[in-house]
């Protein structure tokens, strides 16, 4: 297969950036999208050019490193899949494919397709945890947790922190990401003591990082490779409201 | 070279208690005065950095990914072992200890393994308290599954994403310490040199992967939790960035490298599909709880699997190993698959594959239950192959997955370079010549949460060499070395890409030092690798400059190190003139094709010492003394 890539090139954070067209030749349908980029980069390098920078690591859909907006869609055309799990058989031979970085004010571009998503780390640092030091834990089975609650908690905990939700949202809202962590820990008994604190602290940090607000377009849910649903956002809003009210009445 | 393992005296079950009682403590007010560098944010690094922060040390943690949460541990699928005996099926610390020693084909240090089995139970408690959503039974208690090499169910899991959930637990604990200001996190930062002052590891030189800036960090002790080097083989189940640079730098600064040839091949991976493939995807061992491995009995049988009648199928693991069946350990299951394919009975393109079939489980349990257990693995398989494992059996083939070898450490997890500690997959300590499934996560977290934070304190309380200033001459010199290496890589400006060299190295290693090895092949590899390395330094093309985000430069540096490490792997494989675990030397096999160990000559750890660039390394031996177990021939029949 052969393609034309209309690809975003940007030297560094200060550069303006622009689309450049590059051919992708002799691609096979079994190649992943990132393997196709590897082939293109090898050609670019051999021709004396600067290879296209993009984030990736596990290449099996779980580390959350890979990103890319492909033909306008974060993580490309397939539902429930990351860019590294997107295979070239999903594209038409001869097609022109547009490839851009995730775009959001809170995710500045560092080079080409690489963005800075450290805002997510700072949100977790603000409260996305259970405060338990090593060695303080009681025996694991002293606290039974219903199978359904555990499964639901897993569904939210499955978030890979890739940021596609932010990239898909016209307001660049991070609420799906934040809601997923609040819901994961809020569903478990271990998460209860800090539930209010967590919601307040994570939301405050989210706002400080300049993510936008949710206006119920559900684009985030549609692109999430891990099928995190907007119910997580509703849960976050509830927890935040309850925590804010409690704080208000506590004086 | 001093290979004093510092194993405490006394009965096996009391050694760790005894060591803990002897360890000198640092008082809480003094802990704040000590700085510890942790390189790596995987299960080992993140758990260590978090715990050290909780204890009150000042910690700096480094990783090359853009976030600590993306360390390769995130990709672990199947589960984590612990001797909880919740299913009441006869498990105990003693049994986990014995299974691990036996699984490792009697090439691991007993005392370390016993301690691992002891602390395994604390790990599960800790993770549950952090909110890790392990699988549960309807009664609300934790669920278990079986893994290879064990006849009890002791594996805890979070669907097929156990590593992800454990790592997120450790990452959250680490993030809490970052938020509290006790740990400083440096993401997108690669360690490129260890700094030695008066014979002790006292800092690192790192490169900021965004700006290219090269800087020094001084500390009282340095901990490496930098993962394994399976990517030396190019195609592996490891993440793309996994590399050996940190351990390789440490080796050249005096840390011994133990058993580099103990590399593990995982039996169930998705087979290679083409030339440009960049990685192989694992299908978790947990699938062998319900999946049955088979191949056609007849050579060259090209019929679709469903058309091959039961009587014409060879369920080869069940036939060869009736008591463990599909749950035979990895080395054994991998070699069995290779043998089938070598006989011409392999399936799929090129005949390099066997079936992993779920039809019995589907009939017994129903599709819903099977999907609940393995759904995300089936999805992954479908993404890659466009086939549904509920409809047609999976095709699988072995691939490089894990390394048991790594930097040599004593009982305190300190390398032969004082002040340098090594944890997780980066050290060699617990798995001998073959690791059992679900034991790497256990070891990484045991090291990071429960062992290193104690033992590092003992070193800090007694170390004579204090933390230097990062302006000291030793740091300047180390920075010079890093600059020189970067300049050299960028300066070659040849015609071939880094990946081309990496692919060629991988091929040499896979063919000569993979699932089966022999002296002639290893000698050949030992000629080919130095020649390839020479070509690399003449003809590699790493474009761009240092002062920018330059991924080609990062890769070039890593491959340059693999080109040296690859040689040490083969050298070690040649010197170990026996078969054991994953190290299968064709010259040493039983009539039935199993490993023939040579305990008289090789019941030891091989520890290699660097002698300088132009002299061959020296092989030292740490004898393995078995107090608790008998050196027996492994049998899974
Ligand atoms: C696909 C797959 C599935 C697996 N499934 C299981 C399983 O089910 N059960 C099990 O027990 N084991 C499993 N394993 C093995 C297990 O995941 C690993 O052995 C383990 O996670 C390694 O953890 P670690 O902390 O030692 O290293 P890693 O998680 O590899 O972390 C290494 C860290 O070091 C950093 N680093 C490396 N070099 C440098 C440098 N030079 N400078 C700065 N930072 C650096 C990286 O950024 C990273 O943070 C699996 C492995 C694979 C590949
Ligand atoms: S590279 Fe890890 S999720 Fe795509």
Coordinates of N, CA, C and O in Angstrom, one line a residue, chain A residues 30-32 35 38-39 42 45-46 48-60 62-65 79-81 85 87 89 110-111 114-118 120-121 124-125 128-141 143-148 150-155 157-162 177 181 184-185 188 190, chain B residues 51 54 64-70 72 74-75 77 84 86 124-126 128-134 136-142 158-159 161 164-165 168 171-172 175-179 188 210 237 239-242 273 276-282 372 379-380 382-386 449-450 495 497 499-500 503 541 543 548-549 551-552:
Chain A
X30 N -0.6 -5.4 7.5 CA -0.3 -5.9 8.8 C 0.4 -4.9 9.7 O 0.6 -5.1 10.9
X31 N 1.0 -3.8 9.1 CA 1.8 -2.9 9.9 C 0.9 -2.1 10.8 O -0.2 -1.7 10.3
X32 N 1.3 -1.8 12.0 CA 0.6 -0.8 12.8 C 0.9 0.6 12.3 O 1.8 0.8 11.5
X35 N 4.3 1.5 13.1 CA 5.3 0.8 12.3 C 5.4 1.5 10.9 O 6.5 1.6 10.3
X38 N 7.5 4.3 11.4 CA 8.9 3.9 11.5 C 9.5 3.8 10.1 O 10.6 4.3 9.8
X39 N 8.7 3.2 9.2 CA 9.2 3.1 7.8 C 9.5 4.4 7.2 O 10.5 4.7 6.6
X42 N 12.6 6.0 8.6 CA 13.8 5.4 8.1 C 14.1 6.1 6.7 O 15.3 6.4 6.4
X45 N 15.2 9.7 7.2 CA 16.6 9.7 7.8 C 17.6 9.4 6.7 O 18.6 10.1 6.6
X46 N 17.4 8.4 5.9 CA 18.3 8.0 4.8 C 18.5 9.2 3.8 O 19.6 9.4 3.3
X48 N 18.5 12.2 4.5 CA 19.2 13.3 5.2 C 18.3 14.2 5.9 O 18.7 15.3 6.3
X49 N 17.0 13.8 6.1 CA 16.1 14.7 6.8 C 16.0 14.4 8.3 O 16.7 13.6 8.8
X50 N 15.1 15.1 8.9 CA 14.9 15.0 10.3 C 13.6 14.1 10.6 O 12.5 14.5 10.2
X51 N 13.8 12.9 11.2 CA 12.6 12.1 11.3 C 11.5 12.7 12.2 O 11.8 13.6 13.0
X52 N 10.3 12.3 12.0 CA 9.2 12.9 12.7 C 9.2 12.3 14.2 O 9.2 11.1 14.4
X53 N 9.1 13.2 15.1 CA 9.1 12.8 16.5 C 7.6 12.4 17.0 O 6.7 13.2 16.7
X54 N 7.5 11.3 17.6 CA 6.2 10.9 18.2 C 6.4 10.1 19.4 O 7.4 9.3 19.5
X55 N 5.5 10.2 20.4 CA 5.6 9.4 21.6 C 5.0 8.0 21.4 O 4.0 7.8 20.8
X56 N 5.7 7.1 22.0 CA 5.2 5.7 22.0 C 6.1 4.9 23.0 O 7.2 5.3 23.3
X57 N 5.6 3.8 23.4 CA 6.4 2.9 24.2 C 5.9 1.4 24.1 O 6.5 0.6 23.4
X58 N 4.8 1.1 24.8 CA 4.4 -0.3 24.9 C 4.0 -0.9 23.5 O 4.2 -2.1 23.3
X59 N 3.4 -0.1 22.7 CA 2.9 -0.5 21.4 C 1.9 -1.6 21.6 O 1.8 -2.5 20.7
X60 N 1.2 -1.7 22.7 CA 0.1 -2.6 22.8 C -1.1 -2.0 23.5 O -1.9 -2.7 24.1
X62 N -1.5 0.1 26.3 CA -1.7 0.1 27.7 C -0.9 1.2 28.4 O -1.3 1.7 29.5
X63 N 0.2 1.7 27.8 CA 1.0 2.7 28.5 C 0.5 4.1 28.4 O 0.8 4.9 29.2
X64 N -0.3 4.3 27.3 CA -0.9 5.7 27.1 C 0.1 6.7 26.5 O -0.2 7.8 26.5
X65 N 1.3 6.2 26.1 CA 2.3 7.1 25.5 C 1.9 7.6 24.1 O 2.0 8.8 23.8
X79 N -12.8 2.4 17.0 CA -13.2 2.6 18.4 C -12.4 1.6 19.3 O -11.9 0.6 18.8
X80 N -12.3 1.9 20.6 CA -11.6 1.0 21.5 C -10.2 0.7 21.2 O -9.7 -0.4 21.6
X81 N -9.5 1.5 20.4 CA -8.1 1.2 20.1 C -7.3 2.5 20.1 O -7.7 3.5 19.8
X85 N -2.5 0.5 18.3 CA -3.3 -0.7 18.0 C -4.1 -0.5 16.7 O -5.0 -1.3 16.4
X87 N -4.2 -0.6 12.7 CA -3.4 -1.2 11.7 C -3.7 -0.6 10.3 O -4.8 -0.1 10.1
X89 N -4.5 -1.8 7.7 CA -5.6 -2.4 6.9 C -6.9 -1.5 7.1 O -7.9 -1.6 6.4
X110 N 5.8 19.8 22.1 CA 7.2 20.0 22.3 C 8.0 19.9 21.0 O 9.0 20.5 20.8
X111 N 7.6 18.9 20.2 CA 8.2 18.8 18.8 C 7.3 17.9 18.0 O 6.8 16.9 18.5
X114 N 4.8 15.3 19.4 CA 5.0 15.1 20.9 C 4.5 16.3 21.7 O 4.8 17.4 21.4
X115 N 3.6 16.0 22.6 CA 3.1 17.0 23.5 C 3.5 16.8 25.0 O 3.9 15.7 25.3
X116 N 3.3 17.8 25.7 CA 3.6 17.8 27.2 C 2.3 17.5 27.9 O 1.5 18.4 28.0
X117 N 2.2 16.3 28.4 CA 0.9 16.0 29.2 C 1.1 15.9 30.7 O 0.4 15.3 31.4
X118 N 2.2 16.6 31.2 CA 2.5 16.5 32.6 C 1.4 17.1 33.5 O 1.4 16.8 34.7
X120 N -1.5 16.1 33.7 CA -2.2 14.9 34.2 C -1.5 14.4 35.5 O -2.1 14.1 36.5
X121 N -0.2 14.4 35.4 CA 0.6 14.0 36.6 C 0.3 14.9 37.8 O 0.1 14.4 38.9
X124 N -2.9 14.1 39.5 CA -2.9 12.9 40.4 C -2.1 13.3 41.7 O -2.5 12.9 42.8
X125 N -1.0 14.1 41.5 CA -0.2 14.5 42.7 C -1.1 15.2 43.7 O -0.9 15.2 44.9
X128 N -5.0 12.2 43.7 CA -5.4 10.9 43.1 C -4.8 9.7 43.7 O -4.2 8.9 43.0
X129 N -5.0 9.5 45.0 CA -4.4 8.4 45.6 C -5.1 8.1 46.9 O -6.0 8.8 47.4
X130 N -4.7 7.0 47.6 CA -5.1 6.7 48.9 C -3.9 6.9 49.8 O -2.8 6.3 49.5
X131 N -4.0 7.6 50.9 CA -2.8 7.9 51.7 C -2.6 6.7 52.6 O -3.2 6.6 53.7
X132 N -1.8 5.8 52.2 CA -1.4 4.6 53.0 C 0.1 4.4 52.8 O 0.5 4.2 51.7
X133 N 0.9 4.5 53.9 CA 2.3 4.2 53.7 C 2.6 2.7 53.6 O 1.8 1.9 54.1
X134 N 3.7 2.4 53.1 CA 4.1 1.0 53.0 C 4.2 0.4 54.3 O 4.8 1.0 55.3
X135 N 3.6 -0.8 54.5 CA 3.7 -1.5 55.7 C 2.5 -1.3 56.7 O 2.3 -1.9 57.7
X136 N 1.6 -0.3 56.3 CA 0.5 0.0 57.2 C -0.8 -0.8 56.9 O -1.8 -0.7 57.6
X137 N -0.7 -1.6 55.9 CA -2.0 -2.3 55.4 C -2.4 -3.4 56.3 O -1.5 -4.2 56.7
X138 N -3.7 -3.6 56.5 CA -4.2 -4.8 57.2 C -4.3 -6.0 56.2 O -4.1 -5.7 55.0
X139 N -4.5 -7.2 56.6 CA -4.6 -8.3 55.7 C -5.7 -8.0 54.6 O -6.8 -7.5 54.9
X140 N -5.3 -8.3 53.4 CA -6.2 -7.9 52.2 C -7.6 -8.4 52.3 O -8.5 -7.7 51.9
X141 N -7.8 -9.6 52.9 CA -9.2 -10.1 52.9 C -10.0 -9.7 54.1 O -11.1 -10.1 54.3
X143 N -11.2 -6.9 54.4 CA -12.2 -5.9 53.8 C -12.8 -6.5 52.6 O -12.3 -6.2 51.5
X144 N -13.9 -7.2 52.7 CA -14.5 -7.8 51.5 C -15.1 -6.7 50.6 O -15.6 -5.7 51.2
X145 N -15.0 -6.8 49.3 CA -15.5 -5.8 48.4 C -16.4 -6.6 47.4 O -15.9 -7.5 46.8
X146 N -17.6 -6.2 47.2 CA -18.5 -6.9 46.3 C -17.9 -7.0 44.9 O -17.2 -6.0 44.5
X147 N -18.1 -8.1 44.3 CA -17.5 -8.3 42.9 C -17.9 -7.2 42.0 O -17.1 -6.7 41.2
X148 N -19.2 -6.8 42.1 CA -19.6 -5.7 41.1 C -18.9 -4.4 41.3 O -18.5 -3.8 40.4
X150 N -16.0 -4.0 42.7 CA -14.6 -4.2 42.2 C -14.5 -4.1 40.7 O -13.6 -3.5 40.2
X151 N -15.5 -4.7 40.0 CA -15.4 -4.7 38.5 C -15.7 -3.3 38.0 O -15.0 -2.8 37.1
X152 N -16.6 -2.6 38.7 CA -16.8 -1.2 38.2 C -15.6 -0.3 38.5 O -15.3 0.5 37.7
X153 N -15.0 -0.5 39.7 CA -13.8 0.2 40.0 C -12.8 0.0 38.9 O -12.1 0.9 38.5
X154 N -12.6 -1.3 38.5 CA -11.7 -1.6 37.5 C -12.0 -0.8 36.2 O -11.1 -0.3 35.5
X155 N -13.3 -0.8 35.8 CA -13.6 -0.1 34.6 C -13.1 1.3 34.5 O -12.6 1.8 33.5
X157 N -10.6 2.4 36.6 CA -9.2 2.4 36.8 C -8.4 2.0 35.5 O -7.2 2.2 35.4
X158 N -9.2 1.5 34.5 CA -8.5 1.1 33.2 C -8.0 2.3 32.4 O -7.2 2.1 31.5
X159 N -8.3 3.5 32.8 CA -7.8 4.7 32.1 C -6.3 4.6 32.0 O -5.6 4.3 32.9
X160 N -5.8 4.9 30.7 CA -4.3 4.9 30.5 C -3.7 6.3 30.5 O -2.5 6.4 30.2
X161 N -4.5 7.3 30.8 CA -3.9 8.6 30.9 C -3.3 9.1 29.6 O -2.3 9.9 29.6
X162 N -3.9 8.8 28.4 CA -3.3 9.2 27.1 C -3.7 10.6 26.8 O -2.9 11.3 26.1
X177 N -10.8 12.1 32.4 CA -9.6 11.6 33.1 C -9.8 11.7 34.6 O -9.6 10.8 35.4
X181 N -10.5 8.7 37.8 CA -9.8 8.4 39.0 C -10.7 8.6 40.3 O -10.6 7.8 41.2
X184 N -13.0 5.6 40.4 CA -12.2 4.3 40.8 C -12.1 4.3 42.3 O -12.5 3.3 42.9
X185 N -11.5 5.3 42.8 CA -11.2 5.3 44.3 C -12.5 5.5 45.1 O -12.6 4.9 46.2
X188 N -14.5 2.3 46.1 CA -13.9 1.3 47.0 C -13.9 1.8 48.4 O -13.7 3.0 48.6
X190 N -11.6 1.7 50.6 CA -10.3 2.3 50.9 C -10.3 3.8 50.5 O -9.5 4.5 51.1
Chain B
X51 N 8.3 4.7 48.9 CA 8.5 4.2 50.3 C 9.7 5.0 50.9 O 9.6 5.4 52.1
X54 N 8.3 8.2 52.0 CA 7.4 8.1 53.2 C 8.3 8.0 54.4 O 8.0 8.5 55.5
X64 N 12.6 7.8 31.6 CA 12.7 8.3 30.3 C 11.4 8.6 29.6 O 11.3 9.4 28.7
X65 N 10.3 7.9 30.1 CA 9.0 8.2 29.5 C 8.5 9.6 29.9 O 9.1 10.2 30.8
X66 N 7.4 10.1 29.3 CA 6.9 11.4 29.7 C 6.2 11.4 31.0 O 5.9 12.5 31.5
X67 N 5.9 10.2 31.5 CA 5.3 10.2 32.9 C 5.7 8.9 33.5 O 5.9 7.9 32.9
X68 N 5.9 9.0 34.8 CA 6.3 7.8 35.6 C 5.3 6.6 35.4 O 5.6 5.5 35.5
X69 N 4.0 7.0 35.1 CA 3.0 6.0 35.0 C 3.2 5.1 33.7 O 2.5 4.1 33.6
X70 N 4.0 5.5 32.8 CA 4.1 4.7 31.6 C 5.3 3.7 31.6 O 5.6 3.1 30.5
X72 N 7.5 0.4 31.7 CA 7.1 -0.8 31.1 C 6.3 -1.8 31.9 O 5.5 -2.6 31.4
X74 N 3.7 -1.3 33.2 CA 2.3 -1.1 33.0 C 1.7 -2.2 32.0 O 0.5 -2.5 32.0
X75 N 2.6 -2.8 31.3 CA 2.1 -3.8 30.2 C 1.9 -5.2 30.8 O 1.5 -6.1 30.1
X77 N 0.5 -8.4 32.2 CA -0.9 -8.8 32.0 C -1.5 -9.7 33.1 O -2.4 -9.3 33.8
X84 N -0.6 -16.5 49.9 CA -1.6 -16.2 50.8 C -2.4 -17.5 51.2 O -3.0 -17.5 52.3
X86 N -5.2 -18.3 50.2 CA -6.6 -18.0 50.4 C -7.5 -19.1 49.8 O -8.6 -19.4 50.4
X124 N 0.3 -8.0 48.6 CA -1.1 -8.0 48.3 C -1.8 -7.1 49.2 O -2.7 -6.3 48.8
X125 N -1.5 -7.1 50.5 CA -2.2 -6.3 51.5 C -2.0 -4.8 51.1 O -2.9 -4.0 51.1
X126 N -0.7 -4.5 50.8 CA -0.4 -3.1 50.5 C -1.2 -2.6 49.3 O -1.7 -1.5 49.3
X128 N -3.9 -3.8 47.9 CA -5.4 -3.7 48.2 C -5.7 -2.4 48.9 O -6.6 -1.6 48.6
X129 N -4.8 -2.0 49.9 CA -5.0 -0.8 50.7 C -4.9 0.4 49.8 O -5.6 1.4 50.1
X130 N -4.1 0.3 48.7 CA -4.0 1.5 47.8 C -5.2 1.6 46.9 O -5.3 2.6 46.2
X131 N -6.0 0.6 46.9 CA -7.2 0.6 46.0 C -7.0 -0.1 44.6 O -7.7 0.1 43.7
X132 N -6.0 -1.0 44.6 CA -5.8 -1.8 43.4 C -7.1 -2.7 43.2 O -7.3 -3.5 44.1
X133 N -7.8 -2.6 42.1 CA -9.0 -3.4 41.9 C -8.8 -4.8 41.4 O -9.0 -5.2 40.3
X134 N -8.2 -5.7 42.3 CA -8.0 -7.1 42.0 C -9.3 -7.8 41.7 O -10.4 -7.4 42.3
X136 N -12.3 -10.4 42.2 CA -12.9 -10.9 43.4 C -13.9 -12.0 43.1 O -14.5 -12.0 42.0
X137 N -14.2 -12.7 44.2 CA -15.3 -13.7 44.1 C -16.6 -13.0 44.5 O -16.6 -11.9 45.1
X138 N -17.7 -13.7 44.3 CA -19.0 -13.1 44.7 C -19.1 -12.7 46.2 O -19.7 -11.8 46.6
X139 N -18.4 -13.5 47.0 CA -18.4 -13.2 48.5 C -17.6 -12.0 48.8 O -17.6 -11.6 50.0
X140 N -17.0 -11.4 47.9 CA -16.2 -10.2 48.1 C -14.7 -10.4 48.5 O -14.0 -9.4 48.7
X141 N -14.3 -11.7 48.5 CA -12.9 -11.9 48.8 C -12.1 -12.0 47.5 O -12.7 -12.2 46.4
X142 N -10.8 -12.0 47.7 CA -9.9 -11.9 46.5 C -9.9 -13.3 45.7 O -10.0 -14.3 46.4
X158 N -5.8 -8.5 38.1 CA -6.8 -7.5 37.8 C -7.1 -7.7 36.3 O -6.4 -7.1 35.5
X159 N -8.1 -8.4 36.0 CA -8.4 -8.9 34.6 C -7.1 -9.2 33.9 O -6.2 -9.9 34.5
X161 N -4.8 -7.0 33.1 CA -4.0 -5.8 33.2 C -3.5 -5.6 34.6 O -3.6 -4.5 35.2
X164 N -0.7 -3.0 35.0 CA -1.2 -1.6 34.9 C -1.8 -1.2 36.3 O -1.4 -0.2 36.8
X165 N -2.6 -2.1 36.8 CA -3.2 -1.7 38.1 C -2.2 -1.6 39.2 O -2.3 -0.7 40.1
X168 N -0.2 1.6 38.6 CA -0.9 2.8 39.0 C -1.0 3.0 40.5 O -0.9 4.1 41.0
X171 N 2.4 4.2 41.3 CA 2.6 5.6 40.8 C 1.8 6.6 41.6 O 2.2 7.7 41.9
X172 N 0.6 6.2 42.1 CA -0.2 7.1 43.0 C 0.5 7.3 44.3 O 0.6 8.4 44.8
X175 N 3.2 9.6 43.4 CA 2.7 11.0 43.2 C 2.3 11.7 44.5 O 2.5 12.9 44.6
X176 N 1.8 10.9 45.5 CA 1.5 11.5 46.8 C 2.8 12.1 47.4 O 2.8 13.2 47.9
X177 N 3.9 11.4 47.3 CA 5.2 11.9 47.8 C 5.7 13.1 47.0 O 6.3 14.0 47.5
X178 N 5.4 13.1 45.7 CA 5.8 14.2 44.9 C 5.0 15.4 45.3 O 5.6 16.5 45.5
X179 N 3.7 15.2 45.5 CA 2.9 16.3 46.0 C 3.3 16.9 47.3 O 3.2 18.1 47.6
X188 N 11.0 12.2 31.3 CA 11.7 12.5 30.0 C 13.2 12.8 30.3 O 13.7 13.8 29.8
X210 N 14.1 16.5 26.3 CA 13.5 17.6 25.5 C 14.5 18.6 25.0 O 14.5 19.0 23.9
X237 N 8.7 -8.9 23.6 CA 7.5 -8.4 24.1 C 7.6 -7.1 24.9 O 6.7 -6.6 25.4
X239 N 8.5 -3.1 25.9 CA 8.2 -1.9 25.3 C 9.4 -1.4 24.5 O 10.5 -1.8 24.7
X240 N 9.1 -0.5 23.6 CA 10.1 0.0 22.6 C 11.3 0.6 23.3 O 12.4 0.5 22.9
X241 N 11.1 1.3 24.4 CA 12.1 2.1 25.1 C 13.0 1.2 26.0 O 14.0 1.7 26.5
X242 N 12.6 0.0 26.3 CA 13.3 -0.8 27.3 C 14.8 -0.9 26.8 O 15.0 -1.2 25.7
X273 N 4.7 -11.4 11.9 CA 3.9 -11.3 10.6 C 4.7 -10.7 9.5 O 4.4 -11.0 8.3
X276 N 8.8 -5.6 8.9 CA 8.9 -4.3 9.6 C 8.3 -4.3 11.0 O 8.1 -3.3 11.6
X277 N 8.0 -5.5 11.4 CA 7.4 -5.6 12.8 C 8.4 -5.0 13.8 O 9.6 -5.2 13.8
X278 N 7.8 -4.2 14.7 CA 8.7 -3.5 15.7 C 8.7 -4.2 17.0 O 9.5 -4.0 17.9
X279 N 7.6 -5.1 17.3 CA 7.6 -5.7 18.6 C 6.7 -7.0 18.4 O 5.9 -7.1 17.5
X280 N 6.8 -7.8 19.4 CA 5.9 -9.0 19.5 C 5.0 -8.8 20.7 O 5.4 -8.3 21.7
X281 N 3.7 -9.3 20.5 CA 2.8 -9.0 21.6 C 2.5 -10.3 22.3 O 2.3 -11.4 21.7
X282 N 2.6 -10.2 23.6 CA 2.4 -11.3 24.5 C 0.9 -11.7 24.6 O 0.1 -10.8 24.7
X372 N -15.1 -12.8 30.2 CA -14.9 -12.0 31.4 C -13.4 -12.2 31.9 O -12.8 -11.3 32.4
X379 N -9.4 -9.2 22.8 CA -9.5 -7.9 22.0 C -8.1 -7.6 21.4 O -8.1 -7.2 20.2
X380 N -7.1 -7.7 22.2 CA -5.7 -7.4 21.7 C -5.4 -8.3 20.5 O -4.8 -7.9 19.5
X382 N -7.4 -9.8 18.6 CA -8.3 -9.4 17.4 C -7.7 -8.2 16.7 O -7.7 -8.1 15.5
X383 N -7.3 -7.2 17.5 CA -6.7 -6.0 16.9 C -5.6 -6.3 15.9 O -5.5 -5.8 14.8
X384 N -4.8 -7.3 16.4 CA -3.5 -7.5 15.6 C -3.8 -8.5 14.5 O -3.2 -8.3 13.4
X385 N -4.6 -9.5 14.7 CA -4.7 -10.6 13.7 C -6.0 -10.6 13.0 O -6.2 -11.3 12.0
X386 N -7.0 -9.7 13.4 CA -8.3 -9.7 12.9 C -9.0 -11.1 13.0 O -9.9 -11.4 12.2
X449 N 9.1 -2.1 47.8 CA 8.3 -1.7 49.0 C 9.0 -2.2 50.3 O 9.0 -1.5 51.3
X450 N 9.5 -3.5 50.2 CA 9.8 -4.1 51.5 C 11.2 -4.4 51.8 O 11.6 -4.8 52.9
X495 N 25.4 5.8 6.6 CA 24.2 5.7 5.7 C 23.1 4.8 6.2 O 22.0 4.7 5.7
X497 N 20.4 3.2 9.0 CA 19.6 3.7 10.2 C 19.9 2.8 11.4 O 20.4 1.7 11.3
X499 N 17.8 1.4 13.4 CA 17.0 0.2 13.5 C 17.5 -0.9 12.6 O 17.4 -2.1 13.0
X500 N 18.2 -0.6 11.5 CA 18.8 -1.6 10.7 C 19.8 -2.4 11.5 O 19.9 -3.7 11.5
X503 N 18.1 -4.5 14.2 CA 17.4 -5.7 13.6 C 18.5 -6.8 13.4 O 18.2 -8.0 13.7
X541 N 23.6 6.2 11.1 CA 23.2 7.6 10.9 C 22.3 8.0 12.0 O 21.2 7.5 12.1
X543 N 20.7 11.4 13.0 CA 20.6 12.7 12.5 C 20.4 13.8 13.6 O 20.2 13.4 14.7
X548 N 18.2 19.2 21.4 CA 16.8 19.2 20.9 C 16.2 17.8 21.3 O 17.0 16.9 21.7
X549 N 14.9 17.7 21.1 CA 14.3 16.4 21.3 C 14.7 15.5 20.1 O 14.4 15.8 19.0
X551 N 14.9 11.7 19.1 CA 14.6 10.3 19.4 C 15.6 9.3 18.7 O 15.9 8.3 19.2
X552 N 16.1 9.7 17.5 CA 17.1 8.9 16.8 C 18.4 8.8 17.6 O 19.0 7.7 17.7

